Amino acid sequence: MNPADNQPEQTPEIDQIDLKEPIAWDAPERLKMQRGRGWYILFAVVIISLMALAILVFRSWTFAILLPIMTVALLTLTSKPPQTINYAISPKGIYVADKLYDFSEFRAFGLLTEAGQHSAVLLPVKRFSPELTIYFSEEEGEKIVDMLGARLPIQEIKPDALEKLIKLIKL
């Protein structure tokens, strides 16, 4: 019996990712929500109900007129297809559509997968700053997570109540 037979099989080493080399990719700026005819009907019923409430209960014609204007603006903004933008991670920071975010602006990051789209959510250091979400494909995911993990701690991300509401009403 050969002593080499008892040793575990050696696996080829995985290519080491160069943390100084920038990574660049293209991805959508946000997820596209699919809404059916029923969603639009329910939305119209809610807006008309709010207008009736504004006129009959609060006697606020101004708010009643403002509701359809806000509705048109909201539907116009949310019906646009998401743009494909350039992302990059380098030793300097994270580039999102040519805007640089330094790593020092973030305290941690977490990973999410929604509707088959992978994303990294970067949590800001400043209390009231918004989170930065970067989307990526599965092929680029390992490199991106390694680059972020070398500079920021990873943390479990749970959506807050507002995010859950926005997903529920498909905005």
mmCIF file of C-alpha atoms in Angstrom:
data_model
loop_
_atom_site.group_PDB
_atom_site.id
_atom_site.type_symbol
_atom_site.label_atom_id
_atom_site.label_comp_id
_atom_site.label_asym_id
_atom_site.label_seq_id
_atom_site.Cartn_x
_atom_site.Cartn_y
_atom_site.Cartn_z
ATOM 1 C CA MET A 1 0.000 0.000 0.000
ATOM 2 C CA ASN A 2 1.366 3.375 -0.996
ATOM 3 C CA PRO A 3 1.280 6.111 1.764
ATOM 4 C CA ALA A 4 0.333 8.670 -0.872
ATOM 5 C CA ASP A 5 -2.971 6.840 -1.374
ATOM 6 C CA ASN A 6 -4.171 7.838 2.138
ATOM 7 C CA GLN A 7 -3.662 11.569 1.597
ATOM 8 C CA PRO A 8 -6.667 13.654 0.583
ATOM 9 C CA GLU A 9 -6.864 14.614 -3.038
ATOM 10 C CA GLN A 10 -5.292 18.006 -3.770
ATOM 11 C CA THR A 11 -7.642 20.444 -5.445
ATOM 12 C CA PRO A 12 -6.226 23.004 -7.823
ATOM 13 C CA GLU A 13 -5.872 26.393 -6.200
ATOM 14 C CA ILE A 14 -8.585 28.872 -7.013
ATOM 15 C CA ASP A 15 -7.279 31.936 -8.790
ATOM 16 C CA GLN A 16 -6.468 34.584 -6.243
ATOM 17 C CA ILE A 17 -8.314 37.832 -6.843
ATOM 18 C CA ASP A 18 -6.052 40.836 -7.105
ATOM 19 C CA LEU A 19 -7.549 43.346 -4.660
ATOM 20 C CA LYS A 20 -5.627 46.195 -6.291
ATOM 21 C CA GLU A 21 -7.049 45.517 -9.736
ATOM 22 C CA PRO A 22 -10.380 47.321 -10.375
ATOM 23 C CA ILE A 23 -13.480 45.326 -11.248
ATOM 24 C CA ALA A 24 -16.007 46.879 -13.643
ATOM 25 C CA TRP A 25 -19.409 45.672 -14.824
ATOM 26 C CA ASP A 26 -22.767 46.890 -16.132
ATOM 27 C CA ALA A 27 -26.065 46.223 -14.356
ATOM 28 C CA PRO A 28 -29.524 47.785 -13.968
ATOM 29 C CA GLU A 29 -29.872 50.687 -11.558
ATOM 30 C CA ARG A 30 -32.886 49.083 -9.845
ATOM 31 C CA LEU A 31 -35.301 46.183 -10.139
ATOM 32 C CA LYS A 32 -38.200 46.422 -12.561
ATOM 33 C CA MET A 33 -41.549 45.789 -10.864
ATOM 34 C CA GLN A 34 -44.188 43.881 -12.815
ATOM 35 C CA ARG A 35 -47.709 45.171 -12.249
ATOM 36 C CA GLY A 36 -50.899 43.722 -13.666
ATOM 37 C CA ARG A 37 -54.153 45.374 -14.619
ATOM 38 C CA GLY A 38 -55.575 44.642 -11.143
ATOM 39 C CA TRP A 39 -52.781 46.666 -9.512
ATOM 40 C CA TYR A 40 -53.670 49.750 -11.576
ATOM 41 C CA ILE A 41 -57.382 49.367 -10.830
ATOM 42 C CA LEU A 42 -56.725 49.048 -7.085
ATOM 43 C CA PHE A 43 -54.355 52.027 -7.225
ATOM 44 C CA ALA A 44 -57.029 54.158 -8.951
ATOM 45 C CA VAL A 45 -59.619 53.134 -6.326
ATOM 46 C CA VAL A 46 -57.238 54.141 -3.509
ATOM 47 C CA ILE A 47 -56.499 57.534 -5.108
ATOM 48 C CA ILE A 48 -60.194 58.269 -5.731
ATOM 49 C CA SER A 49 -60.980 57.261 -2.124
ATOM 50 C CA LEU A 50 -58.259 59.583 -0.826
ATOM 51 C CA MET A 51 -59.626 62.416 -2.974
ATOM 52 C CA ALA A 52 -63.150 61.836 -1.595
ATOM 53 C CA LEU A 53 -61.756 61.764 1.942
ATOM 54 C CA ALA A 54 -59.866 65.015 1.324
ATOM 55 C CA ILE A 55 -62.952 66.789 -0.008
ATOM 56 C CA LEU A 56 -65.690 65.386 2.231
ATOM 57 C CA VAL A 57 -63.904 64.980 5.569
ATOM 58 C CA PHE A 58 -60.991 67.403 5.547
ATOM 59 C CA ARG A 59 -62.539 69.933 3.146
ATOM 60 C CA SER A 60 -59.177 70.312 1.447
ATOM 61 C CA TRP A 61 -59.623 70.977 -2.249
ATOM 62 C CA THR A 62 -55.918 71.674 -2.585
ATOM 63 C CA PHE A 63 -54.945 68.193 -1.413
ATOM 64 C CA ALA A 64 -57.675 66.624 -3.574
ATOM 65 C CA ILE A 65 -56.224 68.363 -6.650
ATOM 66 C CA LEU A 66 -52.655 67.524 -5.665
ATOM 67 C CA LEU A 67 -53.363 63.763 -5.387
ATOM 68 C CA PRO A 68 -53.855 63.089 -9.139
ATOM 69 C CA ILE A 69 -50.821 65.250 -9.929
ATOM 70 C CA MET A 70 -48.688 63.225 -7.518
ATOM 71 C CA THR A 71 -50.151 60.016 -8.969
ATOM 72 C CA VAL A 72 -49.145 60.936 -12.505
ATOM 73 C CA ALA A 73 -45.639 61.872 -11.341
ATOM 74 C CA LEU A 74 -45.258 58.636 -9.366
ATOM 75 C CA LEU A 75 -46.504 56.420 -12.194
ATOM 76 C CA THR A 76 -44.295 58.226 -14.707
ATOM 77 C CA LEU A 77 -41.187 57.721 -12.586
ATOM 78 C CA THR A 78 -41.878 54.082 -11.711
ATOM 79 C CA SER A 79 -42.931 52.997 -15.208
ATOM 80 C CA LYS A 80 -39.603 53.976 -16.773
ATOM 81 C CA PRO A 81 -37.457 50.923 -17.439
ATOM 82 C CA PRO A 82 -34.307 50.848 -15.293
ATOM 83 C CA GLN A 83 -31.192 52.135 -17.019
ATOM 84 C CA THR A 84 -28.106 49.992 -17.320
ATOM 85 C CA ILE A 85 -25.291 51.801 -15.559
ATOM 86 C CA ASN A 86 -21.585 51.210 -15.067
ATOM 87 C CA TYR A 87 -20.296 49.997 -11.717
ATOM 88 C CA ALA A 88 -16.677 49.589 -10.656
ATOM 89 C CA ILE A 89 -14.820 48.743 -7.465
ATOM 90 C CA SER A 90 -11.232 49.892 -7.099
ATOM 91 C CA PRO A 91 -8.876 50.557 -4.184
ATOM 92 C CA LYS A 92 -10.201 54.161 -4.207
ATOM 93 C CA GLY A 93 -13.812 53.129 -3.657
ATOM 94 C CA ILE A 94 -16.987 52.251 -5.507
ATOM 95 C CA TYR A 95 -17.932 53.955 -8.751
ATOM 96 C CA VAL A 96 -21.608 54.102 -9.627
ATOM 97 C CA ALA A 97 -22.209 55.800 -12.978
ATOM 98 C CA ASP A 98 -18.926 57.745 -12.671
ATOM 99 C CA LYS A 99 -19.646 58.910 -9.108
ATOM 100 C CA LEU A 100 -17.072 57.775 -6.552
ATOM 101 C CA TYR A 101 -18.152 56.567 -3.119
ATOM 102 C CA ASP A 102 -15.193 56.149 -0.775
ATOM 103 C CA PHE A 103 -15.104 53.006 1.371
ATOM 104 C CA SER A 104 -14.883 55.221 4.468
ATOM 105 C CA GLU A 105 -18.495 56.331 3.825
ATOM 106 C CA PHE A 106 -19.724 52.812 4.667
ATOM 107 C CA ARG A 107 -19.598 50.763 7.853
ATOM 108 C CA ALA A 108 -20.580 47.360 6.399
ATOM 109 C CA PHE A 109 -22.301 45.629 3.516
ATOM 110 C CA GLY A 110 -24.792 42.815 3.081
ATOM 111 C CA LEU A 111 -25.981 40.639 0.237
ATOM 112 C CA LEU A 112 -29.525 40.246 -1.107
ATOM 113 C CA THR A 113 -31.140 38.352 -3.952
ATOM 114 C CA GLU A 114 -34.506 39.577 -5.197
ATOM 115 C CA ALA A 115 -36.317 38.308 -8.274
ATOM 116 C CA GLY A 116 -33.150 36.523 -9.401
ATOM 117 C CA GLN A 117 -31.064 39.712 -9.236
ATOM 118 C CA HIS A 118 -28.073 39.740 -6.879
ATOM 119 C CA SER A 119 -27.152 42.912 -5.036
ATOM 120 C CA ALA A 120 -24.863 44.257 -2.360
ATOM 121 C CA VAL A 121 -26.311 46.820 0.042
ATOM 122 C CA LEU A 122 -23.703 49.155 1.519
ATOM 123 C CA LEU A 123 -24.654 50.575 4.909
ATOM 124 C CA PRO A 124 -23.567 54.192 5.448
ATOM 125 C CA VAL A 125 -21.618 55.468 8.436
ATOM 126 C CA LYS A 126 -23.846 58.547 8.729
ATOM 127 C CA ARG A 127 -27.122 57.799 10.440
ATOM 128 C CA PHE A 128 -29.538 59.410 7.962
ATOM 129 C CA SER A 129 -27.628 58.735 4.737
ATOM 130 C CA PRO A 130 -29.321 56.339 2.316
ATOM 131 C CA GLU A 131 -28.011 52.857 1.692
ATOM 132 C CA LEU A 132 -26.199 52.258 -1.587
ATOM 133 C CA THR A 133 -27.373 49.211 -3.523
ATOM 134 C CA ILE A 134 -25.229 47.825 -6.323
ATOM 135 C CA TYR A 135 -26.582 45.098 -8.585
ATOM 136 C CA PHE A 136 -24.486 42.418 -10.235
ATOM 137 C CA SER A 137 -24.768 39.100 -12.037
ATOM 138 C CA GLU A 138 -23.874 35.764 -10.503
ATOM 139 C CA GLU A 139 -20.703 35.480 -12.615
ATOM 140 C CA GLU A 140 -19.229 38.692 -11.181
ATOM 141 C CA GLY A 141 -20.528 38.057 -7.670
ATOM 142 C CA GLU A 142 -17.559 36.246 -6.159
ATOM 143 C CA LYS A 143 -15.045 38.898 -7.235
ATOM 144 C CA ILE A 144 -17.281 41.730 -6.065
ATOM 145 C CA VAL A 145 -17.963 40.145 -2.675
ATOM 146 C CA ASP A 146 -14.240 39.446 -2.199
ATOM 147 C CA MET A 147 -13.343 43.065 -3.053
ATOM 148 C CA LEU A 148 -15.983 44.449 -0.688
ATOM 149 C CA GLY A 149 -15.145 41.900 2.016
ATOM 150 C CA ALA A 150 -11.490 42.927 1.968
ATOM 151 C CA ARG A 151 -12.466 46.491 2.879
ATOM 152 C CA LEU A 152 -15.776 46.261 4.782
ATOM 153 C CA PRO A 153 -17.282 43.770 7.232
ATOM 154 C CA ILE A 154 -20.221 41.739 5.985
ATOM 155 C CA GLN A 155 -23.501 42.006 7.885
ATOM 156 C CA GLU A 156 -26.912 40.396 7.550
ATOM 157 C CA ILE A 157 -29.363 42.763 5.878
ATOM 158 C CA LYS A 158 -33.045 42.763 6.768
ATOM 159 C CA PRO A 159 -35.467 45.095 4.992
ATOM 160 C CA ASP A 160 -37.096 47.676 7.249
ATOM 161 C CA ALA A 161 -40.841 48.387 7.376
ATOM 162 C CA LEU A 162 -40.712 51.061 4.658
ATOM 163 C CA GLU A 163 -38.840 48.776 2.241
ATOM 164 C CA LYS A 164 -41.337 45.981 2.909
ATOM 165 C CA LEU A 165 -44.233 48.375 2.221
ATOM 166 C CA ILE A 166 -42.658 49.606 -1.028
ATOM 167 C CA LYS A 167 -42.199 46.003 -2.219
ATOM 168 C CA LEU A 168 -45.728 45.100 -1.151
ATOM 169 C CA ILE A 169 -47.301 47.924 -3.149
ATOM 170 C CA LYS A 170 -44.833 47.335 -6.029
ATOM 171 C CA LEU A 171 -43.315 50.768 -6.211
#
